[in-house]
Amino acid sequence: MITVMGATGNVGRPLVRALAAAGEQVTAVSRRETADVPDGVRVMPVVESALDGAEALFLMVPGGFAPVDDVLAAARAAGVERVVLLSSQGVATGRHPAVLEDSVRASGLKWTMLRPGGFASNALQWAESVRTSRQVVAPFGDVALPVVDPEDIAAVAAAALLSGRSGDVYELTGPAPITPREQAAAIGEALGEPVRFVPRTREEARAAMLGFMPPEVADVTLGILGAPTPQEQRVSPDVSRVLGRPPRPFTEWAARNAAAFK
């Protein structure tokens, strides 16, 4: 049995589907008792109570880098053997702290680290403005990053959970760097209507971010978006290496999620 944290999120939802389709017994950790999960998947609101009988754990900490030592201790006590951590590319580049990875490495469990870059699904922050005015308002319109489809993150996570391997660190990106201006055009193509890109200054973007994230997180995020390092702009081979196919492009993500922008 495999326990999946964040089971209704952009990565957790397709991960639960993939594991269930593979015939695995899955416990989805979700505070929503009516979570949309495949038949046969057990839903539990608290991770500690969802670990009984689990052999593996997909570990995701919503909203940042909260301590996970208690969860890992509970996993060990429940007999969990291995953990797959949703970490961040920022750990490798020094943008983000390594506290989660350090805890997992010290846990005594077998482990795999997933380090995705920017998510294609971050474009959902533009959904309302696209719906109401067919425009995307964002900073750094011509700075490109190889954003990764959460479906690909989920597929790599499923492969890691099912393989029994240990000690792997995967950096996960999309197939090519893409700018916010190009993302707006791809959303427009998916809708069959033009979507205009409207530049926003760094200061305007920071002010908007402070409404839902701490200043230090906003500053790191803006640093990645506006002045990425060569490593942050590099296309990683790891999705292809694990899945045996290229990562999905942003255009495919946009087409699959067009309804969110209509």
PDB file of C-alpha atoms in Angstrom:
ATOM      1  CA  MET A   1       0.000   0.000   0.000  1.00  0.00           C
ATOM      2  CA  ILE A   2       1.185   3.519  -0.835  1.00  0.00           C
ATOM      3  CA  THR A   3       0.213   6.662   1.055  1.00  0.00           C
ATOM      4  CA  VAL A   4       0.029   9.882  -0.957  1.00  0.00           C
ATOM      5  CA  MET A   5       0.132  13.277   0.723  1.00  0.00           C
ATOM      6  CA  GLY A   6      -1.336  16.248  -1.139  1.00  0.00           C
ATOM      7  CA  ALA A   7      -3.590  13.799  -2.926  1.00  0.00           C
ATOM      8  CA  THR A   8      -5.923  16.425  -4.409  1.00  0.00           C
ATOM      9  CA  GLY A   9      -3.193  18.766  -5.657  1.00  0.00           C
ATOM     10  CA  ASN A  10      -1.713  19.278  -9.106  1.00  0.00           C
ATOM     11  CA  VAL A  11       0.767  16.428  -8.584  1.00  0.00           C
ATOM     12  CA  GLY A  12      -1.062  14.288  -6.045  1.00  0.00           C
ATOM     13  CA  ARG A  13      -4.254  13.877  -8.047  1.00  0.00           C
ATOM     14  CA  PRO A  14      -2.622  12.361 -11.167  1.00  0.00           C
ATOM     15  CA  LEU A  15      -0.260  10.368  -8.942  1.00  0.00           C
ATOM     16  CA  VAL A  16      -3.176   8.707  -7.145  1.00  0.00           C
ATOM     17  CA  ARG A  17      -4.779   7.920 -10.510  1.00  0.00           C
ATOM     18  CA  ALA A  18      -1.550   6.416 -11.854  1.00  0.00           C
ATOM     19  CA  LEU A  19      -0.967   4.224  -8.816  1.00  0.00           C
ATOM     20  CA  ALA A  20      -4.568   3.031  -8.743  1.00  0.00           C
ATOM     21  CA  ALA A  21      -4.394   2.226 -12.467  1.00  0.00           C
ATOM     22  CA  ALA A  22      -1.269   0.164 -11.770  1.00  0.00           C
ATOM     23  CA  GLY A  23      -3.286  -1.946  -9.335  1.00  0.00           C
ATOM     24  CA  GLU A  24      -1.755  -0.531  -6.168  1.00  0.00           C
ATOM     25  CA  GLN A  25      -3.635  -0.067  -2.921  1.00  0.00           C
ATOM     26  CA  VAL A  26      -3.575   3.671  -2.253  1.00  0.00           C
ATOM     27  CA  THR A  27      -4.425   5.848   0.719  1.00  0.00           C
ATOM     28  CA  ALA A  28      -4.984   9.463  -0.275  1.00  0.00           C
ATOM     29  CA  VAL A  29      -4.329  12.066   2.406  1.00  0.00           C
ATOM     30  CA  SER A  30      -6.924  14.817   2.000  1.00  0.00           C
ATOM     31  CA  ARG A  31      -8.942  16.916   4.395  1.00  0.00           C
ATOM     32  CA  ARG A  32     -11.832  16.705   1.958  1.00  0.00           C
ATOM     33  CA  GLU A  33     -13.744  13.517   2.701  1.00  0.00           C
ATOM     34  CA  THR A  34     -15.421  13.807  -0.697  1.00  0.00           C
ATOM     35  CA  ALA A  35     -12.094  14.010  -2.540  1.00  0.00           C
ATOM     36  CA  ASP A  36     -12.329  12.978  -6.190  1.00  0.00           C
ATOM     37  CA  VAL A  37     -10.324   9.759  -6.213  1.00  0.00           C
ATOM     38  CA  PRO A  38     -10.617   6.491  -8.161  1.00  0.00           C
ATOM     39  CA  ASP A  39     -12.764   3.701  -6.806  1.00  0.00           C
ATOM     40  CA  GLY A  40     -11.005   1.666  -4.163  1.00  0.00           C
ATOM     41  CA  VAL A  41      -8.746   4.486  -2.961  1.00  0.00           C
ATOM     42  CA  ARG A  42      -9.040   5.141   0.760  1.00  0.00           C
ATOM     43  CA  VAL A  43      -9.200   8.808   1.831  1.00  0.00           C
ATOM     44  CA  MET A  44      -7.844   9.866   5.228  1.00  0.00           C
ATOM     45  CA  PRO A  45      -7.630  13.422   6.610  1.00  0.00           C
ATOM     46  CA  VAL A  46      -4.407  13.061   8.638  1.00  0.00           C
ATOM     47  CA  VAL A  47      -1.181  11.570   7.349  1.00  0.00           C
ATOM     48  CA  GLU A  48      -0.230   9.807  10.594  1.00  0.00           C
ATOM     49  CA  SER A  49      -3.481   7.831  10.545  1.00  0.00           C
ATOM     50  CA  ALA A  50      -3.019   7.050   6.838  1.00  0.00           C
ATOM     51  CA  LEU A  51       0.298   5.237   7.266  1.00  0.00           C
ATOM     52  CA  ASP A  52      -0.968   1.996   8.790  1.00  0.00           C
ATOM     53  CA  GLY A  53      -0.025  -0.820   6.418  1.00  0.00           C
ATOM     54  CA  ALA A  54       1.849   1.437   3.991  1.00  0.00           C
ATOM     55  CA  GLU A  55       5.102   0.333   2.397  1.00  0.00           C
ATOM     56  CA  ALA A  56       5.856   3.670   0.723  1.00  0.00           C
ATOM     57  CA  LEU A  57       5.009   7.341   1.225  1.00  0.00           C
ATOM     58  CA  PHE A  58       4.803  10.236  -1.225  1.00  0.00           C
ATOM     59  CA  LEU A  59       5.824  13.156   0.951  1.00  0.00           C
ATOM     60  CA  MET A  60       4.677  16.638   0.044  1.00  0.00           C
ATOM     61  CA  VAL A  61       4.583  19.604   2.399  1.00  0.00           C
ATOM     62  CA  PRO A  62       1.951  22.137   1.297  1.00  0.00           C
ATOM     63  CA  GLY A  63       2.942  25.762   1.410  1.00  0.00           C
ATOM     64  CA  GLY A  64       6.676  25.542   1.860  1.00  0.00           C
ATOM     65  CA  PHE A  65       9.252  23.925   4.093  1.00  0.00           C
ATOM     66  CA  ALA A  66       7.519  22.977   7.350  1.00  0.00           C
ATOM     67  CA  PRO A  67       9.308  20.354   9.471  1.00  0.00           C
ATOM     68  CA  VAL A  68       8.558  16.744   8.575  1.00  0.00           C
ATOM     69  CA  ASP A  69      10.415  14.887  11.337  1.00  0.00           C
ATOM     70  CA  ASP A  70       7.175  13.893  13.078  1.00  0.00           C
ATOM     71  CA  VAL A  71       5.730  12.497   9.850  1.00  0.00           C
ATOM     72  CA  LEU A  72       8.919  10.567   9.119  1.00  0.00           C
ATOM     73  CA  ALA A  73       8.996   9.170  12.658  1.00  0.00           C
ATOM     74  CA  ALA A  74       5.387   8.057  12.292  1.00  0.00           C
ATOM     75  CA  ALA A  75       6.241   6.472   8.941  1.00  0.00           C
ATOM     76  CA  ARG A  76       9.080   4.480  10.481  1.00  0.00           C
ATOM     77  CA  ALA A  77       6.873   3.367  13.363  1.00  0.00           C
ATOM     78  CA  ALA A  78       4.196   2.223  10.898  1.00  0.00           C
ATOM     79  CA  GLY A  79       6.687   0.112   8.943  1.00  0.00           C
ATOM     80  CA  VAL A  80       7.025   2.350   5.896  1.00  0.00           C
ATOM     81  CA  GLU A  81      10.171   1.364   4.000  1.00  0.00           C
ATOM     82  CA  ARG A  82      10.695   4.163   1.491  1.00  0.00           C
ATOM     83  CA  VAL A  83       9.709   7.750   0.835  1.00  0.00           C
ATOM     84  CA  VAL A  84       9.559   9.856  -2.314  1.00  0.00           C
ATOM     85  CA  LEU A  85       9.908  13.549  -1.494  1.00  0.00           C
ATOM     86  CA  LEU A  86       8.543  16.358  -3.630  1.00  0.00           C
ATOM     87  CA  SER A  87      11.400  18.799  -3.135  1.00  0.00           C
ATOM     88  CA  SER A  88      12.468  21.706  -5.359  1.00  0.00           C
ATOM     89  CA  GLN A  89      15.063  22.528  -7.969  1.00  0.00           C
ATOM     90  CA  GLY A  90      15.880  25.465  -5.718  1.00  0.00           C
ATOM     91  CA  VAL A  91      17.644  23.113  -3.301  1.00  0.00           C
ATOM     92  CA  ALA A  92      20.247  22.372  -5.981  1.00  0.00           C
ATOM     93  CA  THR A  93      20.622  26.031  -6.961  1.00  0.00           C
ATOM     94  CA  GLY A  94      20.771  27.341  -3.408  1.00  0.00           C
ATOM     95  CA  ARG A  95      17.522  29.296  -3.714  1.00  0.00           C
ATOM     96  CA  HIS A  96      15.644  27.099  -1.235  1.00  0.00           C
ATOM     97  CA  PRO A  97      16.682  25.490   2.059  1.00  0.00           C
ATOM     98  CA  ALA A  98      17.565  21.801   2.123  1.00  0.00           C
ATOM     99  CA  VAL A  99      15.799  21.137   5.430  1.00  0.00           C
ATOM    100  CA  LEU A 100      13.245  18.703   3.993  1.00  0.00           C
ATOM    101  CA  GLU A 101      15.816  16.712   2.067  1.00  0.00           C
ATOM    102  CA  ASP A 102      18.121  16.655   5.096  1.00  0.00           C
ATOM    103  CA  SER A 103      15.318  15.235   7.244  1.00  0.00           C
ATOM    104  CA  VAL A 104      14.514  12.544   4.689  1.00  0.00           C
ATOM    105  CA  ARG A 105      18.168  11.558   4.304  1.00  0.00           C
ATOM    106  CA  ALA A 106      18.486  11.244   8.091  1.00  0.00           C
ATOM    107  CA  SER A 107      15.227   9.306   8.491  1.00  0.00           C
ATOM    108  CA  GLY A 108      16.648   5.824   7.997  1.00  0.00           C
ATOM    109  CA  LEU A 109      14.143   5.201   5.194  1.00  0.00           C
ATOM    110  CA  LYS A 110      14.994   4.476   1.587  1.00  0.00           C
ATOM    111  CA  TRP A 111      14.437   7.673  -0.365  1.00  0.00           C
ATOM    112  CA  THR A 112      14.071   9.376  -3.735  1.00  0.00           C
ATOM    113  CA  MET A 113      14.168  13.165  -4.184  1.00  0.00           C
ATOM    114  CA  LEU A 114      12.138  14.899  -6.895  1.00  0.00           C
ATOM    115  CA  ARG A 115      13.370  18.416  -7.690  1.00  0.00           C
ATOM    116  CA  PRO A 116      10.975  20.056 -10.155  1.00  0.00           C
ATOM    117  CA  GLY A 117      11.487  23.536 -11.510  1.00  0.00           C
ATOM    118  CA  GLY A 118       8.536  25.833 -12.154  1.00  0.00           C
ATOM    119  CA  PHE A 119       5.175  24.131 -12.660  1.00  0.00           C
ATOM    120  CA  ALA A 120       3.201  24.643 -15.859  1.00  0.00           C
ATOM    121  CA  SER A 121       0.140  24.782 -13.611  1.00  0.00           C
ATOM    122  CA  ASN A 122       1.382  28.062 -12.108  1.00  0.00           C
ATOM    123  CA  ALA A 123      -0.286  29.569 -15.180  1.00  0.00           C
ATOM    124  CA  LEU A 124      -3.618  28.963 -13.440  1.00  0.00           C
ATOM    125  CA  GLN A 125      -2.926  32.168 -11.511  1.00  0.00           C
ATOM    126  CA  TRP A 126      -3.868  33.922 -14.751  1.00  0.00           C
ATOM    127  CA  ALA A 127      -7.138  32.050 -15.199  1.00  0.00           C
ATOM    128  CA  GLU A 128      -9.420  34.821 -13.946  1.00  0.00           C
ATOM    129  CA  SER A 129      -7.836  37.565 -16.038  1.00  0.00           C
ATOM    130  CA  VAL A 130      -7.900  35.330 -19.108  1.00  0.00           C
ATOM    131  CA  ARG A 131     -11.558  34.490 -18.513  1.00  0.00           C
ATOM    132  CA  THR A 132     -12.628  38.093 -17.951  1.00  0.00           C
ATOM    133  CA  SER A 133     -10.378  40.097 -20.278  1.00  0.00           C
ATOM    134  CA  ARG A 134      -8.343  37.619 -22.348  1.00  0.00           C
ATOM    135  CA  GLN A 135      -5.079  38.906 -20.950  1.00  0.00           C
ATOM    136  CA  VAL A 136      -2.122  37.648 -18.935  1.00  0.00           C
ATOM    137  CA  VAL A 137      -0.497  40.169 -16.600  1.00  0.00           C
ATOM    138  CA  ALA A 138       2.973  39.118 -15.466  1.00  0.00           C
ATOM    139  CA  PRO A 139       6.545  40.334 -15.002  1.00  0.00           C
ATOM    140  CA  PHE A 140       9.593  39.270 -17.029  1.00  0.00           C
ATOM    141  CA  GLY A 141       7.602  38.509 -20.146  1.00  0.00           C
ATOM    142  CA  ASP A 142      10.607  37.480 -22.210  1.00  0.00           C
ATOM    143  CA  VAL A 143      12.530  35.422 -19.642  1.00  0.00           C
ATOM    144  CA  ALA A 144      12.224  31.725 -20.450  1.00  0.00           C
ATOM    145  CA  LEU A 145      12.167  28.771 -18.045  1.00  0.00           C
ATOM    146  CA  PRO A 146      11.531  25.074 -18.849  1.00  0.00           C
ATOM    147  CA  VAL A 147       8.353  24.705 -16.786  1.00  0.00           C
ATOM    148  CA  VAL A 148       7.300  21.132 -16.085  1.00  0.00           C
ATOM    149  CA  ASP A 149       3.857  19.563 -16.437  1.00  0.00           C
ATOM    150  CA  PRO A 150       2.629  18.263 -13.042  1.00  0.00           C
ATOM    151  CA  GLU A 151       1.435  15.128 -14.846  1.00  0.00           C
ATOM    152  CA  ASP A 152       5.091  14.373 -15.628  1.00  0.00           C
ATOM    153  CA  ILE A 153       6.095  14.950 -12.008  1.00  0.00           C
ATOM    154  CA  ALA A 154       3.357  12.512 -10.981  1.00  0.00           C
ATOM    155  CA  ALA A 155       4.509   9.942 -13.526  1.00  0.00           C
ATOM    156  CA  VAL A 156       8.091  10.110 -12.258  1.00  0.00           C
ATOM    157  CA  ALA A 157       6.831   9.889  -8.669  1.00  0.00           C
ATOM    158  CA  ALA A 158       4.800   6.785  -9.524  1.00  0.00           C
ATOM    159  CA  ALA A 159       7.806   5.169 -11.176  1.00  0.00           C
ATOM    160  CA  ALA A 160       9.940   5.919  -8.116  1.00  0.00           C
ATOM    161  CA  LEU A 161       7.334   4.575  -5.695  1.00  0.00           C
ATOM    162  CA  LEU A 162       6.903   1.371  -7.684  1.00  0.00           C
ATOM    163  CA  SER A 163      10.557   0.701  -8.504  1.00  0.00           C
ATOM    164  CA  GLY A 164      11.906   0.059  -5.023  1.00  0.00           C
ATOM    165  CA  ARG A 165      15.048   1.980  -5.969  1.00  0.00           C
ATOM    166  CA  SER A 166      16.760   4.244  -3.443  1.00  0.00           C
ATOM    167  CA  GLY A 167      19.154   7.175  -3.435  1.00  0.00           C
ATOM    168  CA  ASP A 168      18.040   8.789  -6.701  1.00  0.00           C
ATOM    169  CA  VAL A 169      17.729  12.560  -7.144  1.00  0.00           C
ATOM    170  CA  TYR A 170      15.739  13.677 -10.188  1.00  0.00           C
ATOM    171  CA  GLU A 171      15.645  17.228 -11.525  1.00  0.00           C
ATOM    172  CA  LEU A 172      12.383  17.630 -13.422  1.00  0.00           C
ATOM    173  CA  THR A 173      11.790  20.179 -16.179  1.00  0.00           C
ATOM    174  CA  GLY A 174       9.796  20.581 -19.324  1.00  0.00           C
ATOM    175  CA  PRO A 175      11.222  19.983 -22.824  1.00  0.00           C
ATOM    176  CA  ALA A 176      12.205  23.593 -23.592  1.00  0.00           C
ATOM    177  CA  PRO A 177      12.325  27.018 -21.945  1.00  0.00           C
ATOM    178  CA  ILE A 178       9.190  29.092 -22.523  1.00  0.00           C
ATOM    179  CA  THR A 179       8.496  32.720 -21.653  1.00  0.00           C
ATOM    180  CA  PRO A 180       5.335  34.084 -19.991  1.00  0.00           C
ATOM    181  CA  ARG A 181       4.539  35.852 -23.272  1.00  0.00           C
ATOM    182  CA  GLU A 182       4.750  32.516 -25.103  1.00  0.00           C
ATOM    183  CA  GLN A 183       2.637  30.854 -22.414  1.00  0.00           C
ATOM    184  CA  ALA A 184      -0.057  33.484 -22.947  1.00  0.00           C
ATOM    185  CA  ALA A 185       0.010  32.744 -26.676  1.00  0.00           C
ATOM    186  CA  ALA A 186      -0.259  28.994 -26.004  1.00  0.00           C
ATOM    187  CA  ILE A 187      -3.288  29.545 -23.767  1.00  0.00           C
ATOM    188  CA  GLY A 188      -4.854  31.637 -26.515  1.00  0.00           C
ATOM    189  CA  GLU A 189      -4.205  28.884 -29.033  1.00  0.00           C
ATOM    190  CA  ALA A 190      -5.877  26.368 -26.723  1.00  0.00           C
ATOM    191  CA  LEU A 191      -8.891  28.660 -26.438  1.00  0.00           C
ATOM    192  CA  GLY A 192      -9.030  29.542 -30.119  1.00  0.00           C
ATOM    193  CA  GLU A 193      -8.893  33.238 -29.211  1.00  0.00           C
ATOM    194  CA  PRO A 194      -5.957  35.621 -28.799  1.00  0.00           C
ATOM    195  CA  VAL A 195      -4.730  36.262 -25.262  1.00  0.00           C
ATOM    196  CA  ARG A 196      -2.832  39.517 -24.801  1.00  0.00           C
ATOM    197  CA  PHE A 197       0.309  39.708 -22.667  1.00  0.00           C
ATOM    198  CA  VAL A 198       0.438  42.757 -20.373  1.00  0.00           C
ATOM    199  CA  PRO A 199       3.813  43.475 -18.721  1.00  0.00           C
ATOM    200  CA  ARG A 200       3.949  44.004 -14.961  1.00  0.00           C
ATOM    201  CA  THR A 201       6.937  45.551 -13.191  1.00  0.00           C
ATOM    202  CA  ARG A 202       8.892  43.646 -10.585  1.00  0.00           C
ATOM    203  CA  GLU A 203       7.581  46.032  -7.922  1.00  0.00           C
ATOM    204  CA  GLU A 204       3.976  45.493  -8.994  1.00  0.00           C
ATOM    205  CA  ALA A 205       4.457  41.735  -9.014  1.00  0.00           C
ATOM    206  CA  ARG A 206       6.058  41.770  -5.570  1.00  0.00           C
ATOM    207  CA  ALA A 207       3.209  43.825  -4.114  1.00  0.00           C
ATOM    208  CA  ALA A 208       0.702  41.312  -5.479  1.00  0.00           C
ATOM    209  CA  MET A 209       2.698  38.339  -4.149  1.00  0.00           C
ATOM    210  CA  LEU A 210       2.847  39.785  -0.647  1.00  0.00           C
ATOM    211  CA  GLY A 211      -0.886  39.220  -0.444  1.00  0.00           C
ATOM    212  CA  PHE A 212      -0.342  35.455  -0.179  1.00  0.00           C
ATOM    213  CA  MET A 213       3.344  34.760   0.555  1.00  0.00           C
ATOM    214  CA  PRO A 214       6.071  36.017   2.922  1.00  0.00           C
ATOM    215  CA  PRO A 215       8.473  38.689   1.591  1.00  0.00           C
ATOM    216  CA  GLU A 216      11.453  36.329   1.521  1.00  0.00           C
ATOM    217  CA  VAL A 217       9.548  33.786  -0.577  1.00  0.00           C
ATOM    218  CA  ALA A 218       8.333  36.494  -2.941  1.00  0.00           C
ATOM    219  CA  ASP A 219      11.879  37.771  -3.416  1.00  0.00           C
ATOM    220  CA  VAL A 220      13.261  34.293  -4.154  1.00  0.00           C
ATOM    221  CA  THR A 221      10.445  33.617  -6.616  1.00  0.00           C
ATOM    222  CA  LEU A 222      11.029  36.898  -8.424  1.00  0.00           C
ATOM    223  CA  GLY A 223      14.736  36.141  -8.540  1.00  0.00           C
ATOM    224  CA  ILE A 224      14.076  32.845 -10.308  1.00  0.00           C
ATOM    225  CA  LEU A 225      11.541  34.374 -12.707  1.00  0.00           C
ATOM    226  CA  GLY A 226      13.569  37.469 -13.530  1.00  0.00           C
ATOM    227  CA  ALA A 227      17.198  36.394 -13.263  1.00  0.00           C
ATOM    228  CA  PRO A 228      17.372  32.604 -13.567  1.00  0.00           C
ATOM    229  CA  THR A 229      20.704  30.842 -13.352  1.00  0.00           C
ATOM    230  CA  PRO A 230      21.927  28.699 -16.280  1.00  0.00           C
ATOM    231  CA  GLN A 231      20.942  25.604 -14.281  1.00  0.00           C
ATOM    232  CA  GLU A 232      17.403  26.933 -13.825  1.00  0.00           C
ATOM    233  CA  GLN A 233      17.111  27.455 -17.590  1.00  0.00           C
ATOM    234  CA  ARG A 234      18.656  24.081 -18.460  1.00  0.00           C
ATOM    235  CA  VAL A 235      16.468  21.252 -19.741  1.00  0.00           C
ATOM    236  CA  SER A 236      17.046  18.189 -17.581  1.00  0.00           C
ATOM    237  CA  PRO A 237      17.096  14.713 -19.155  1.00  0.00           C
ATOM    238  CA  ASP A 238      15.601  13.053 -16.062  1.00  0.00           C
ATOM    239  CA  VAL A 239      11.944  12.936 -17.148  1.00  0.00           C
ATOM    240  CA  SER A 240      12.961  11.238 -20.394  1.00  0.00           C
ATOM    241  CA  ARG A 241      15.376   8.955 -18.574  1.00  0.00           C
ATOM    242  CA  VAL A 242      12.741   7.719 -16.124  1.00  0.00           C
ATOM    243  CA  LEU A 243       9.675   7.620 -18.374  1.00  0.00           C
ATOM    244  CA  GLY A 244      11.261   6.682 -21.688  1.00  0.00           C
ATOM    245  CA  ARG A 245       9.569   9.595 -23.458  1.00  0.00           C
ATOM    246  CA  PRO A 246      10.084  13.357 -23.696  1.00  0.00           C
ATOM    247  CA  PRO A 247       8.450  15.622 -21.121  1.00  0.00           C
ATOM    248  CA  ARG A 248       5.170  17.188 -22.158  1.00  0.00           C
ATOM    249  CA  PRO A 249       5.359  20.734 -23.582  1.00  0.00           C
ATOM    250  CA  PHE A 250       3.437  23.655 -22.113  1.00  0.00           C
ATOM    251  CA  THR A 251       1.176  23.692 -25.171  1.00  0.00           C
ATOM    252  CA  GLU A 252      -0.096  20.233 -24.229  1.00  0.00           C
ATOM    253  CA  TRP A 253      -0.743  21.342 -20.642  1.00  0.00           C
ATOM    254  CA  ALA A 254      -2.628  24.397 -21.909  1.00  0.00           C
ATOM    255  CA  ALA A 255      -4.784  22.335 -24.260  1.00  0.00           C
ATOM    256  CA  ARG A 256      -5.610  19.858 -21.494  1.00  0.00           C
ATOM    257  CA  ASN A 257      -6.554  22.652 -19.095  1.00  0.00           C
ATOM    258  CA  ALA A 258      -8.279  25.041 -21.502  1.00  0.00           C
ATOM    259  CA  ALA A 259     -11.546  24.797 -19.581  1.00  0.00           C
ATOM    260  CA  ALA A 260      -9.996  26.627 -16.627  1.00  0.00           C
ATOM    261  CA  PHE A 261      -9.467  29.699 -18.843  1.00  0.00           C
ATOM    262  CA  LYS A 262     -12.830  29.766 -20.637  1.00  0.00           C
TER     263      LYS A 262
END
